[in-house]
């Protein structure tokens, strides 16, 4: 018997069914059902004999799922109904009692929260591995000079280690964001029922403890409608994917003939079907390209949730494909990034040659004037004129004669302390521009070493809490 006078239209079924994708909730659904059944028995809602049957049946379902021989029937609308259907086939009536004091509404919210928690932990592990790779790479390229860029124009030289470590901090923040998702999934939805609570005095805290939740959702209406943890995960994933994209983009640029700063290992590159000489950094390009896809999942989920009335609405079923795709994309990209960086090689000579452009010392020359009492803005103008004068003469700054310097920037000569522009010429030594960046967080070697020690500490490799 049923409420309906005719079977579902196949077109409606195709739209309504979620089993093709919510299948991957199965391990969480099983774990949840074990805990729910135990709670029912402890609370005197389910007989001990029925619990034994249910546990035995769920074990068999688990085995069938693990061994890939769980059969899905055309009428199985979602994984929750498929598991209950199979359980009842195996153990009979007891299986049909499992859904006592539970609705698919609190059930699915619980499964998804468990999945978000598992993958928030997984993302943190992958990020830790990536952060370790970056620190190792920075240590191996500690004092390799290269140009730092703004607007992709050479700006001031930095050490390659410093440049690489910039990504360490981006990924550290990503790790913190995924850690936040653990708090967001800490309140157990199960026990909220369809929306209003259930007609039994259940023990929700027992279920929470069994499943590793810190507490229970306080409001049943909120519990079944809440998907904030999906938004939080997608938001963390989108930001992380954006960082991976920025990293990928730099590697693509740096791999070009024009830059020639780095080369990815052959196993992370592919060739051209036409041009035999090509080696393309496809992995880095795809890291670059995936970010908008993940951000799109976040945007879609906001679209699904916005304007929804309380409480459960079928719209919520759309959360899964957004979430699963983001999980798969970001986990794959994090794995690739670690492996690609572990095997990348840098060209010390090319990096150094690009960093010998004396124009990169312009700020240092301006600061020399500042130290002699010239206001910074005035010094900026003087050095700007000096750089232009050198360009017009087709000369590097260090090639300018004393007469030319006298004409272009007389303030550079200190008649008493430095009559022969000695400090100016000393400044044009490359290492001087790097080692002058002594401020905290700057690129001088002392500061980079401090940064490395802090990074190691955060990875749990150094002294102090991580
Ligand atoms: N497949 C559904 C989902 O993913 C499960 C919950 C269905 N609840 C309901 N009342 N129809 O959201």
mmCIF file of N, CA, C and O in Angstrom, residues 192-284:
data_model
loop_
_atom_site.group_PDB
_atom_site.id
_atom_site.type_symbol
_atom_site.label_atom_id
_atom_site.label_comp_id
_atom_site.label_asym_id
_atom_site.label_seq_id
_atom_site.Cartn_x
_atom_site.Cartn_y
_atom_site.Cartn_z
ATOM 1 N N UNK A 192 16.998 15.208 14.903
ATOM 2 C CA UNK A 192 16.072 16.306 14.613
ATOM 3 C C UNK A 192 14.808 15.779 13.926
ATOM 4 O O UNK A 192 13.795 16.475 13.869
ATOM 5 N N UNK A 193 14.890 14.549 13.402
ATOM 6 C CA UNK A 193 13.742 14.000 12.695
ATOM 7 C C UNK A 193 13.522 14.714 11.377
ATOM 8 O O UNK A 193 14.472 15.244 10.779
ATOM 9 N N UNK A 194 12.284 14.728 10.923
ATOM 10 C CA UNK A 194 12.005 15.382 9.650
ATOM 11 C C UNK A 194 12.233 16.885 9.759
ATOM 12 O O UNK A 194 12.779 17.515 8.853
ATOM 13 N N UNK A 195 11.829 17.448 10.879
ATOM 14 C CA UNK A 195 12.048 18.873 11.115
ATOM 15 C C UNK A 195 11.791 19.297 12.553
ATOM 16 O O UNK A 195 12.355 20.268 13.032
ATOM 17 N N UNK A 196 10.916 18.563 13.267
ATOM 18 C CA UNK A 196 10.409 19.090 14.532
ATOM 19 C C UNK A 196 10.883 18.334 15.752
ATOM 20 O O UNK A 196 10.479 18.645 16.873
ATOM 21 N N UNK A 197 11.766 17.331 15.530
ATOM 22 C CA UNK A 197 12.095 16.419 16.615
ATOM 23 C C UNK A 197 11.317 15.127 16.387
ATOM 24 O O UNK A 197 10.572 15.008 15.416
ATOM 25 N N UNK A 198 11.519 14.132 17.250
ATOM 26 C CA UNK A 198 10.847 12.837 17.047
ATOM 27 C C UNK A 198 10.024 12.487 18.290
ATOM 28 O O UNK A 198 10.215 13.079 19.365
ATOM 29 N N UNK A 199 9.142 11.494 18.116
ATOM 30 C CA UNK A 199 8.194 11.147 19.177
ATOM 31 C C UNK A 199 8.769 10.155 20.180
ATOM 32 O O UNK A 199 8.042 9.374 20.763
ATOM 33 N N UNK A 200 10.057 10.157 20.331
ATOM 34 C CA UNK A 200 10.717 9.258 21.274
ATOM 35 C C UNK A 200 11.773 10.068 22.005
ATOM 36 O O UNK A 200 12.346 11.006 21.446
ATOM 37 N N UNK A 201 12.022 9.672 23.253
ATOM 38 C CA UNK A 201 13.065 10.369 24.005
ATOM 39 C C UNK A 201 14.389 9.703 23.680
ATOM 40 O O UNK A 201 14.835 8.775 24.357
ATOM 41 N N UNK A 202 15.013 10.159 22.596
ATOM 42 C CA UNK A 202 16.237 9.518 22.115
ATOM 43 C C UNK A 202 17.448 10.058 22.869
ATOM 44 O O UNK A 202 17.357 11.074 23.562
ATOM 45 N N UNK A 203 18.569 9.396 22.694
ATOM 46 C CA UNK A 203 19.809 9.845 23.337
ATOM 47 C C UNK A 203 20.752 10.407 22.295
ATOM 48 O O UNK A 203 21.621 9.699 21.781
ATOM 49 N N UNK A 204 20.597 11.656 21.963
ATOM 50 C CA UNK A 204 21.373 12.225 20.852
ATOM 51 C C UNK A 204 22.854 12.336 21.198
ATOM 52 O O UNK A 204 23.710 12.200 20.323
ATOM 53 N N UNK A 205 23.126 12.643 22.459
ATOM 54 C CA UNK A 205 24.544 12.825 22.817
ATOM 55 C C UNK A 205 25.315 11.508 22.682
ATOM 56 O O UNK A 205 26.486 11.518 22.308
ATOM 57 N N UNK A 206 24.631 10.414 22.959
ATOM 58 C CA UNK A 206 25.280 9.100 22.770
ATOM 59 C C UNK A 206 25.682 8.929 21.300
ATOM 60 O O UNK A 206 26.809 8.541 20.988
ATOM 61 N N UNK A 207 24.753 9.253 20.397
ATOM 62 C CA UNK A 207 25.055 9.120 18.956
ATOM 63 C C UNK A 207 26.200 10.064 18.584
ATOM 64 O O UNK A 207 27.119 9.689 17.837
ATOM 65 N N UNK A 208 26.130 11.280 19.106
ATOM 66 C CA UNK A 208 27.181 12.255 18.810
ATOM 67 C C UNK A 208 28.554 11.688 19.185
ATOM 68 O O UNK A 208 29.505 11.746 18.404
ATOM 69 N N UNK A 209 28.615 11.119 20.389
ATOM 70 C CA UNK A 209 29.909 10.585 20.846
ATOM 71 C C UNK A 209 30.361 9.397 19.992
ATOM 72 O O UNK A 209 31.532 9.295 19.633
ATOM 73 N N UNK A 210 29.422 8.535 19.664
ATOM 74 C CA UNK A 210 29.762 7.380 18.824
ATOM 75 C C UNK A 210 30.354 7.824 17.483
ATOM 76 O O UNK A 210 31.243 7.199 16.937
ATOM 77 N N UNK A 211 29.813 8.926 16.947
ATOM 78 C CA UNK A 211 30.208 9.350 15.595
ATOM 79 C C UNK A 211 31.291 10.436 15.610
ATOM 80 O O UNK A 211 31.690 10.924 14.551
ATOM 81 N N UNK A 212 31.723 10.828 16.792
ATOM 82 C CA UNK A 212 32.802 11.811 16.867
ATOM 83 C C UNK A 212 32.364 13.267 16.718
ATOM 84 O O UNK A 212 33.185 14.134 16.413
ATOM 85 N N UNK A 213 31.084 13.533 16.943
ATOM 86 C CA UNK A 213 30.634 14.934 16.978
ATOM 87 C C UNK A 213 30.835 15.461 18.400
ATOM 88 O O UNK A 213 30.686 14.717 19.374
ATOM 89 N N UNK A 214 31.133 16.760 18.499
ATOM 90 C CA UNK A 214 31.360 17.350 19.814
ATOM 91 C C UNK A 214 30.067 17.598 20.576
ATOM 92 O O UNK A 214 30.039 17.632 21.808
ATOM 93 N N UNK A 215 28.967 17.794 19.866
ATOM 94 C CA UNK A 215 27.695 18.099 20.526
ATOM 95 C C UNK A 215 26.539 17.851 19.575
ATOM 96 O O UNK A 215 26.719 17.228 18.525
ATOM 97 N N UNK A 216 25.375 18.346 19.936
ATOM 98 C CA UNK A 216 24.196 18.135 19.087
ATOM 99 C C UNK A 216 23.643 19.483 18.632
ATOM 100 O O UNK A 216 23.772 20.491 19.335
ATOM 101 N N UNK A 217 23.048 19.487 17.456
ATOM 102 C CA UNK A 217 22.405 20.709 16.955
ATOM 103 C C UNK A 217 21.229 21.034 17.886
ATOM 104 O O UNK A 217 20.405 20.166 18.189
ATOM 105 N N UNK A 218 21.164 22.273 18.338
ATOM 106 C CA UNK A 218 20.205 22.632 19.389
ATOM 107 C C UNK A 218 18.795 22.803 18.850
ATOM 108 O O UNK A 218 17.828 22.725 19.606
ATOM 109 N N UNK A 219 18.662 23.100 17.585
ATOM 110 C CA UNK A 219 17.341 23.408 17.025
ATOM 111 C C UNK A 219 17.077 22.463 15.856
ATOM 112 O O UNK A 219 17.834 22.439 14.884
ATOM 113 N N UNK A 220 15.986 21.703 15.953
ATOM 114 C CA UNK A 220 15.723 20.676 14.940
ATOM 115 C C UNK A 220 15.490 21.286 13.561
ATOM 116 O O UNK A 220 15.861 20.700 12.538
ATOM 117 N N UNK A 221 14.870 22.458 13.509
ATOM 118 C CA UNK A 221 14.597 23.104 12.214
ATOM 119 C C UNK A 221 15.911 23.523 11.558
ATOM 120 O O UNK A 221 16.121 23.344 10.352
ATOM 121 N N UNK A 222 16.785 24.077 12.375
ATOM 122 C CA UNK A 222 18.105 24.468 11.868
ATOM 123 C C UNK A 222 18.886 23.223 11.442
ATOM 124 O O UNK A 222 19.533 23.215 10.382
ATOM 125 N N UNK A 223 18.791 22.175 12.237
ATOM 126 C CA UNK A 223 19.604 20.974 11.990
ATOM 127 C C UNK A 223 19.364 20.406 10.599
ATOM 128 O O UNK A 223 20.315 20.041 9.906
ATOM 129 N N UNK A 224 18.101 20.325 10.169
ATOM 130 C CA UNK A 224 17.846 19.679 8.869
ATOM 131 C C UNK A 224 18.023 20.639 7.697
ATOM 132 O O UNK A 224 18.157 20.198 6.554
ATOM 133 N N UNK A 225 18.022 21.933 7.971
ATOM 134 C CA UNK A 225 18.196 22.884 6.865
ATOM 135 C C UNK A 225 19.639 23.370 6.738
ATOM 136 O O UNK A 225 20.011 23.958 5.723
ATOM 137 N N UNK A 226 20.441 23.105 7.775
ATOM 138 C CA UNK A 226 21.805 23.644 7.784
ATOM 139 C C UNK A 226 22.726 22.954 6.776
ATOM 140 O O UNK A 226 22.894 21.738 6.819
ATOM 141 N N UNK A 227 23.289 23.731 5.892
ATOM 142 C CA UNK A 227 24.379 23.249 5.031
ATOM 143 C C UNK A 227 25.546 24.244 5.069
ATOM 144 O O UNK A 227 26.357 24.305 4.153
ATOM 145 N N UNK A 228 25.625 24.982 6.162
ATOM 146 C CA UNK A 228 26.735 25.948 6.282
ATOM 147 C C UNK A 228 28.081 25.254 6.121
ATOM 148 O O UNK A 228 29.020 25.811 5.536
ATOM 149 N N UNK A 229 28.167 24.040 6.631
ATOM 150 C CA UNK A 229 29.460 23.351 6.557
ATOM 151 C C UNK A 229 29.846 23.035 5.118
ATOM 152 O O UNK A 229 31.032 22.946 4.808
ATOM 153 N N UNK A 230 28.842 22.897 4.241
ATOM 154 C CA UNK A 230 29.165 22.714 2.826
ATOM 155 C C UNK A 230 29.715 24.027 2.258
ATOM 156 O O UNK A 230 30.727 24.041 1.550
ATOM 157 N N UNK A 231 29.051 25.125 2.608
ATOM 158 C CA UNK A 231 29.570 26.432 2.159
ATOM 159 C C UNK A 231 30.979 26.657 2.689
ATOM 160 O O UNK A 231 31.856 27.138 1.963
ATOM 161 N N UNK A 232 31.196 26.313 3.947
ATOM 162 C CA UNK A 232 32.516 26.548 4.543
ATOM 163 C C UNK A 232 33.584 25.721 3.830
ATOM 164 O O UNK A 232 34.675 26.218 3.537
ATOM 165 N N UNK A 233 33.255 24.460 3.577
ATOM 166 C CA UNK A 233 34.231 23.621 2.871
ATOM 167 C C UNK A 233 34.496 24.188 1.480
ATOM 168 O O UNK A 233 35.654 24.315 1.057
ATOM 169 N N UNK A 234 33.412 24.509 0.754
ATOM 170 C CA UNK A 234 33.586 25.006 -0.621
ATOM 171 C C UNK A 234 34.366 26.319 -0.634
ATOM 172 O O UNK A 234 35.163 26.576 -1.538
ATOM 173 N N UNK A 235 34.137 27.123 0.378
ATOM 174 C CA UNK A 235 34.852 28.402 0.452
ATOM 175 C C UNK A 235 36.347 28.156 0.685
ATOM 176 O O UNK A 235 37.209 28.745 0.002
ATOM 177 N N UNK A 236 36.649 27.272 1.621
ATOM 178 C CA UNK A 236 38.063 26.929 1.863
ATOM 179 C C UNK A 236 38.674 26.330 0.594
ATOM 180 O O UNK A 236 39.804 26.662 0.209
ATOM 181 N N UNK A 237 37.901 25.460 -0.053
ATOM 182 C CA UNK A 237 38.414 24.793 -1.256
ATOM 183 C C UNK A 237 38.644 25.804 -2.383
ATOM 184 O O UNK A 237 39.631 25.707 -3.121
ATOM 185 N N UNK A 238 37.734 26.759 -2.515
ATOM 186 C CA UNK A 238 37.860 27.750 -3.592
ATOM 187 C C UNK A 238 39.102 28.616 -3.373
ATOM 188 O O UNK A 238 39.856 28.899 -4.309
ATOM 189 N N UNK A 239 39.325 29.023 -2.138
ATOM 190 C CA UNK A 239 40.504 29.850 -1.855
ATOM 191 C C UNK A 239 41.775 29.041 -2.087
ATOM 192 O O UNK A 239 42.739 29.535 -2.691
ATOM 193 N N UNK A 240 41.756 27.809 -1.646
ATOM 194 C CA UNK A 240 42.922 26.941 -1.838
ATOM 195 C C UNK A 240 43.185 26.726 -3.333
ATOM 196 O O UNK A 240 44.335 26.800 -3.787
ATOM 197 N N UNK A 241 42.120 26.473 -4.091
ATOM 198 C CA UNK A 241 42.285 26.258 -5.531
ATOM 199 C C UNK A 241 42.821 27.520 -6.204
ATOM 200 O O UNK A 241 43.588 27.444 -7.174
ATOM 201 N N UNK A 242 42.422 28.675 -5.678
ATOM 202 C CA UNK A 242 42.933 29.936 -6.231
ATOM 203 C C UNK A 242 44.436 30.058 -5.970
ATOM 204 O O UNK A 242 45.196 30.487 -6.848
ATOM 205 N N UNK A 243 44.868 29.669 -4.793
ATOM 206 C CA UNK A 243 46.313 29.700 -4.510
ATOM 207 C C UNK A 243 47.076 28.734 -5.422
ATOM 208 O O UNK A 243 48.153 29.054 -5.921
ATOM 209 N N UNK A 244 46.497 27.549 -5.607
ATOM 210 C CA UNK A 244 47.149 26.575 -6.499
ATOM 211 C C UNK A 244 47.215 27.121 -7.918
ATOM 212 O O UNK A 244 48.171 26.882 -8.658
ATOM 213 N N UNK A 245 46.189 27.870 -8.291
ATOM 214 C CA UNK A 245 46.159 28.475 -9.618
ATOM 215 C C UNK A 245 47.266 29.519 -9.774
ATOM 216 O O UNK A 245 47.944 29.588 -10.804
ATOM 217 N N UNK A 246 47.460 30.310 -8.742
ATOM 218 C CA UNK A 246 48.519 31.330 -8.804
ATOM 219 C C UNK A 246 49.894 30.672 -8.905
ATOM 220 O O UNK A 246 50.746 31.088 -9.689
ATOM 221 N N UNK A 247 50.072 29.622 -8.123
ATOM 222 C CA UNK A 247 51.325 28.869 -8.186
ATOM 223 C C UNK A 247 51.513 28.270 -9.581
ATOM 224 O O UNK A 247 52.594 28.375 -10.178
ATOM 225 N N UNK A 248 50.454 27.646 -10.082
ATOM 226 C CA UNK A 248 50.525 27.033 -11.411
ATOM 227 C C UNK A 248 50.858 28.067 -12.474
ATOM 228 O O UNK A 248 51.694 27.830 -13.357
ATOM 229 N N UNK A 249 50.236 29.220 -12.372
ATOM 230 C CA UNK A 249 50.453 30.271 -13.372
ATOM 231 C C UNK A 249 51.915 30.724 -13.370
ATOM 232 O O UNK A 249 52.508 30.963 -14.430
ATOM 233 N N UNK A 250 52.502 30.838 -12.188
ATOM 234 C CA UNK A 250 53.908 31.267 -12.140
ATOM 235 C C UNK A 250 54.813 30.207 -12.767
ATOM 236 O O UNK A 250 55.759 30.531 -13.479
ATOM 237 N N UNK A 251 54.499 28.954 -12.493
ATOM 238 C CA UNK A 251 55.345 27.899 -13.047
ATOM 239 C C UNK A 251 55.218 27.875 -14.575
ATOM 240 O O UNK A 251 56.206 27.676 -15.281
ATOM 241 N N UNK A 252 54.015 28.106 -15.076
ATOM 242 C CA UNK A 252 53.846 28.173 -16.530
ATOM 243 C C UNK A 252 54.709 29.304 -17.104
ATOM 244 O O UNK A 252 55.475 29.100 -18.053
ATOM 245 N N UNK A 253 54.603 30.468 -16.494
ATOM 246 C CA UNK A 253 55.368 31.623 -16.980
ATOM 247 C C UNK A 253 56.871 31.353 -16.879
ATOM 248 O O UNK A 253 57.628 31.597 -17.823
ATOM 249 N N UNK A 254 57.281 30.841 -15.763
ATOM 250 C CA UNK A 254 58.707 30.614 -15.526
ATOM 251 C C UNK A 254 59.279 29.503 -16.403
ATOM 252 O O UNK A 254 60.493 29.438 -16.611
ATOM 253 N N UNK A 255 58.381 28.609 -16.877
ATOM 254 C CA UNK A 255 58.859 27.513 -17.735
ATOM 255 C C UNK A 255 59.056 27.949 -19.177
ATOM 256 O O UNK A 255 59.592 27.188 -19.984
ATOM 257 N N UNK A 256 58.587 29.136 -19.516
ATOM 258 C CA UNK A 256 58.676 29.567 -20.911
ATOM 259 C C UNK A 256 60.127 29.830 -21.286
ATOM 260 O O UNK A 256 60.974 30.100 -20.432
ATOM 261 N N UNK A 257 60.409 29.737 -22.568
ATOM 262 C CA UNK A 257 61.741 30.027 -23.090
ATOM 263 C C UNK A 257 62.173 31.432 -22.662
ATOM 264 O O UNK A 257 63.332 31.681 -22.338
ATOM 265 N N UNK A 258 61.237 32.360 -22.689
ATOM 266 C CA UNK A 258 61.536 33.759 -22.387
ATOM 267 C C UNK A 258 62.051 33.926 -20.956
ATOM 268 O O UNK A 258 62.988 34.661 -20.710
ATOM 269 N N UNK A 259 61.425 33.261 -20.003
ATOM 270 C CA UNK A 259 61.903 33.333 -18.620
ATOM 271 C C UNK A 259 63.019 32.308 -18.402
ATOM 272 O O UNK A 259 64.098 32.670 -17.966
ATOM 273 N N UNK A 260 62.692 31.052 -18.655
ATOM 274 C CA UNK A 260 63.677 29.985 -18.446
ATOM 275 C C UNK A 260 64.118 29.844 -17.003
ATOM 276 O O UNK A 260 65.259 29.481 -16.735
ATOM 277 N N UNK A 261 63.250 30.147 -16.070
ATOM 278 C CA UNK A 261 63.622 30.069 -14.646
ATOM 279 C C UNK A 261 63.529 28.648 -14.107
ATOM 280 O O UNK A 261 64.231 28.298 -13.169
ATOM 281 N N UNK A 262 62.617 27.865 -14.657
ATOM 282 C CA UNK A 262 62.428 26.533 -14.074
ATOM 283 C C UNK A 262 62.012 25.544 -15.142
ATOM 284 O O UNK A 262 61.643 25.920 -16.264
ATOM 285 N N UNK A 263 62.071 24.283 -14.761
ATOM 286 C CA UNK A 263 61.612 23.235 -15.657
ATOM 287 C C UNK A 263 60.967 22.142 -14.816
ATOM 288 O O UNK A 263 61.559 21.667 -13.843
ATOM 289 N N UNK A 264 59.742 21.779 -15.179
ATOM 290 C CA UNK A 264 59.092 20.692 -14.433
ATOM 291 C C UNK A 264 59.650 19.366 -14.951
ATOM 292 O O UNK A 264 60.131 19.277 -16.081
ATOM 293 N N UNK A 265 59.575 18.352 -14.095
ATOM 294 C CA UNK A 265 60.062 17.021 -14.491
ATOM 295 C C UNK A 265 59.230 16.516 -15.666
ATOM 296 O O UNK A 265 58.059 16.860 -15.807
ATOM 297 N N UNK A 266 59.856 15.677 -16.473
ATOM 298 C CA UNK A 266 59.162 15.146 -17.656
ATOM 299 C C UNK A 266 57.854 14.459 -17.284
ATOM 300 O O UNK A 266 56.881 14.497 -18.030
ATOM 301 N N UNK A 267 57.847 13.843 -16.093
ATOM 302 C CA UNK A 267 56.623 13.101 -15.755
ATOM 303 C C UNK A 267 55.456 14.016 -15.407
ATOM 304 O O UNK A 267 54.339 13.538 -15.189
ATOM 305 N N UNK A 268 55.693 15.329 -15.359
ATOM 306 C CA UNK A 268 54.591 16.274 -15.170
ATOM 307 C C UNK A 268 54.398 17.174 -16.381
ATOM 308 O O UNK A 268 53.844 18.262 -16.291
ATOM 309 N N UNK A 269 54.888 16.712 -17.514
ATOM 310 C CA UNK A 269 54.757 17.505 -18.736
ATOM 311 C C UNK A 269 54.262 16.614 -19.855
ATOM 312 O O UNK A 269 54.290 15.393 -19.749
ATOM 313 N N UNK A 270 53.823 17.246 -20.934
ATOM 314 C CA UNK A 270 53.456 16.429 -22.088
ATOM 315 C C UNK A 270 53.976 17.105 -23.348
ATOM 316 O O UNK A 270 54.380 18.269 -23.334
ATOM 317 N N UNK A 271 53.955 16.347 -24.429
ATOM 318 C CA UNK A 271 54.490 16.863 -25.679
ATOM 319 C C UNK A 271 53.386 17.351 -26.591
ATOM 320 O O UNK A 271 52.210 17.339 -26.243
ATOM 321 N N UNK A 272 53.773 17.795 -27.744
ATOM 322 C CA UNK A 272 52.818 18.213 -28.756
ATOM 323 C C UNK A 272 52.679 17.097 -29.780
ATOM 324 O O UNK A 272 53.660 16.425 -30.100
ATOM 325 N N UNK A 273 51.452 16.924 -30.274
ATOM 326 C CA UNK A 273 51.259 15.886 -31.286
ATOM 327 C C UNK A 273 51.871 16.310 -32.616
ATOM 328 O O UNK A 273 52.132 15.494 -33.484
ATOM 329 N N UNK A 274 52.144 17.595 -32.760
ATOM 330 C CA UNK A 274 52.670 18.106 -34.019
ATOM 331 C C UNK A 274 54.141 18.514 -33.921
ATOM 332 O O UNK A 274 54.970 18.142 -34.735
ATOM 333 N N UNK A 275 54.454 19.292 -32.863
ATOM 334 C CA UNK A 275 55.789 19.909 -32.804
ATOM 335 C C UNK A 275 56.697 19.086 -31.901
ATOM 336 O O UNK A 275 56.523 19.064 -30.677
ATOM 337 N N UNK A 276 57.679 18.413 -32.484
ATOM 338 C CA UNK A 276 58.485 17.459 -31.710
ATOM 339 C C UNK A 276 59.291 18.111 -30.595
ATOM 340 O O UNK A 276 59.672 17.443 -29.636
ATOM 341 N N UNK A 277 59.572 19.400 -30.722
ATOM 342 C CA UNK A 277 60.463 20.022 -29.726
ATOM 343 C C UNK A 277 59.743 20.417 -28.445
ATOM 344 O O UNK A 277 60.381 20.727 -27.438
ATOM 345 N N UNK A 278 58.403 20.365 -28.474
ATOM 346 C CA UNK A 278 57.662 20.964 -27.352
ATOM 347 C C UNK A 278 57.699 20.117 -26.084
ATOM 348 O O UNK A 278 57.620 18.901 -26.130
ATOM 349 N N UNK A 279 57.805 20.810 -24.949
ATOM 350 C CA UNK A 279 57.559 20.198 -23.641
ATOM 351 C C UNK A 279 56.643 21.159 -22.898
ATOM 352 O O UNK A 279 57.044 22.271 -22.551
ATOM 353 N N UNK A 280 55.434 20.744 -22.693
ATOM 354 C CA UNK A 280 54.420 21.653 -22.147
ATOM 355 C C UNK A 280 54.166 21.384 -20.667
ATOM 356 O O UNK A 280 54.024 20.232 -20.273
ATOM 357 N N UNK A 281 54.084 22.439 -19.874
ATOM 358 C CA UNK A 281 53.859 22.249 -18.426
ATOM 359 C C UNK A 281 52.374 22.074 -18.109
ATOM 360 O O UNK A 281 51.795 22.844 -17.327
ATOM 361 N N UNK A 282 51.756 21.054 -18.696
ATOM 362 C CA UNK A 282 50.301 20.875 -18.577
ATOM 363 C C UNK A 282 49.802 20.826 -17.138
ATOM 364 O O UNK A 282 48.724 21.337 -16.834
ATOM 365 N N UNK A 283 50.578 20.164 -16.281
ATOM 366 C CA UNK A 283 50.098 20.026 -14.889
ATOM 367 C C UNK A 283 49.915 21.410 -14.284
ATOM 368 O O UNK A 283 48.886 21.703 -13.656
ATOM 369 N N UNK A 284 50.909 22.273 -14.493
ATOM 370 C CA UNK A 284 50.821 23.627 -13.940
ATOM 371 C C UNK A 284 49.676 24.412 -14.593
ATOM 372 O O UNK A 284 48.981 25.191 -13.944
#
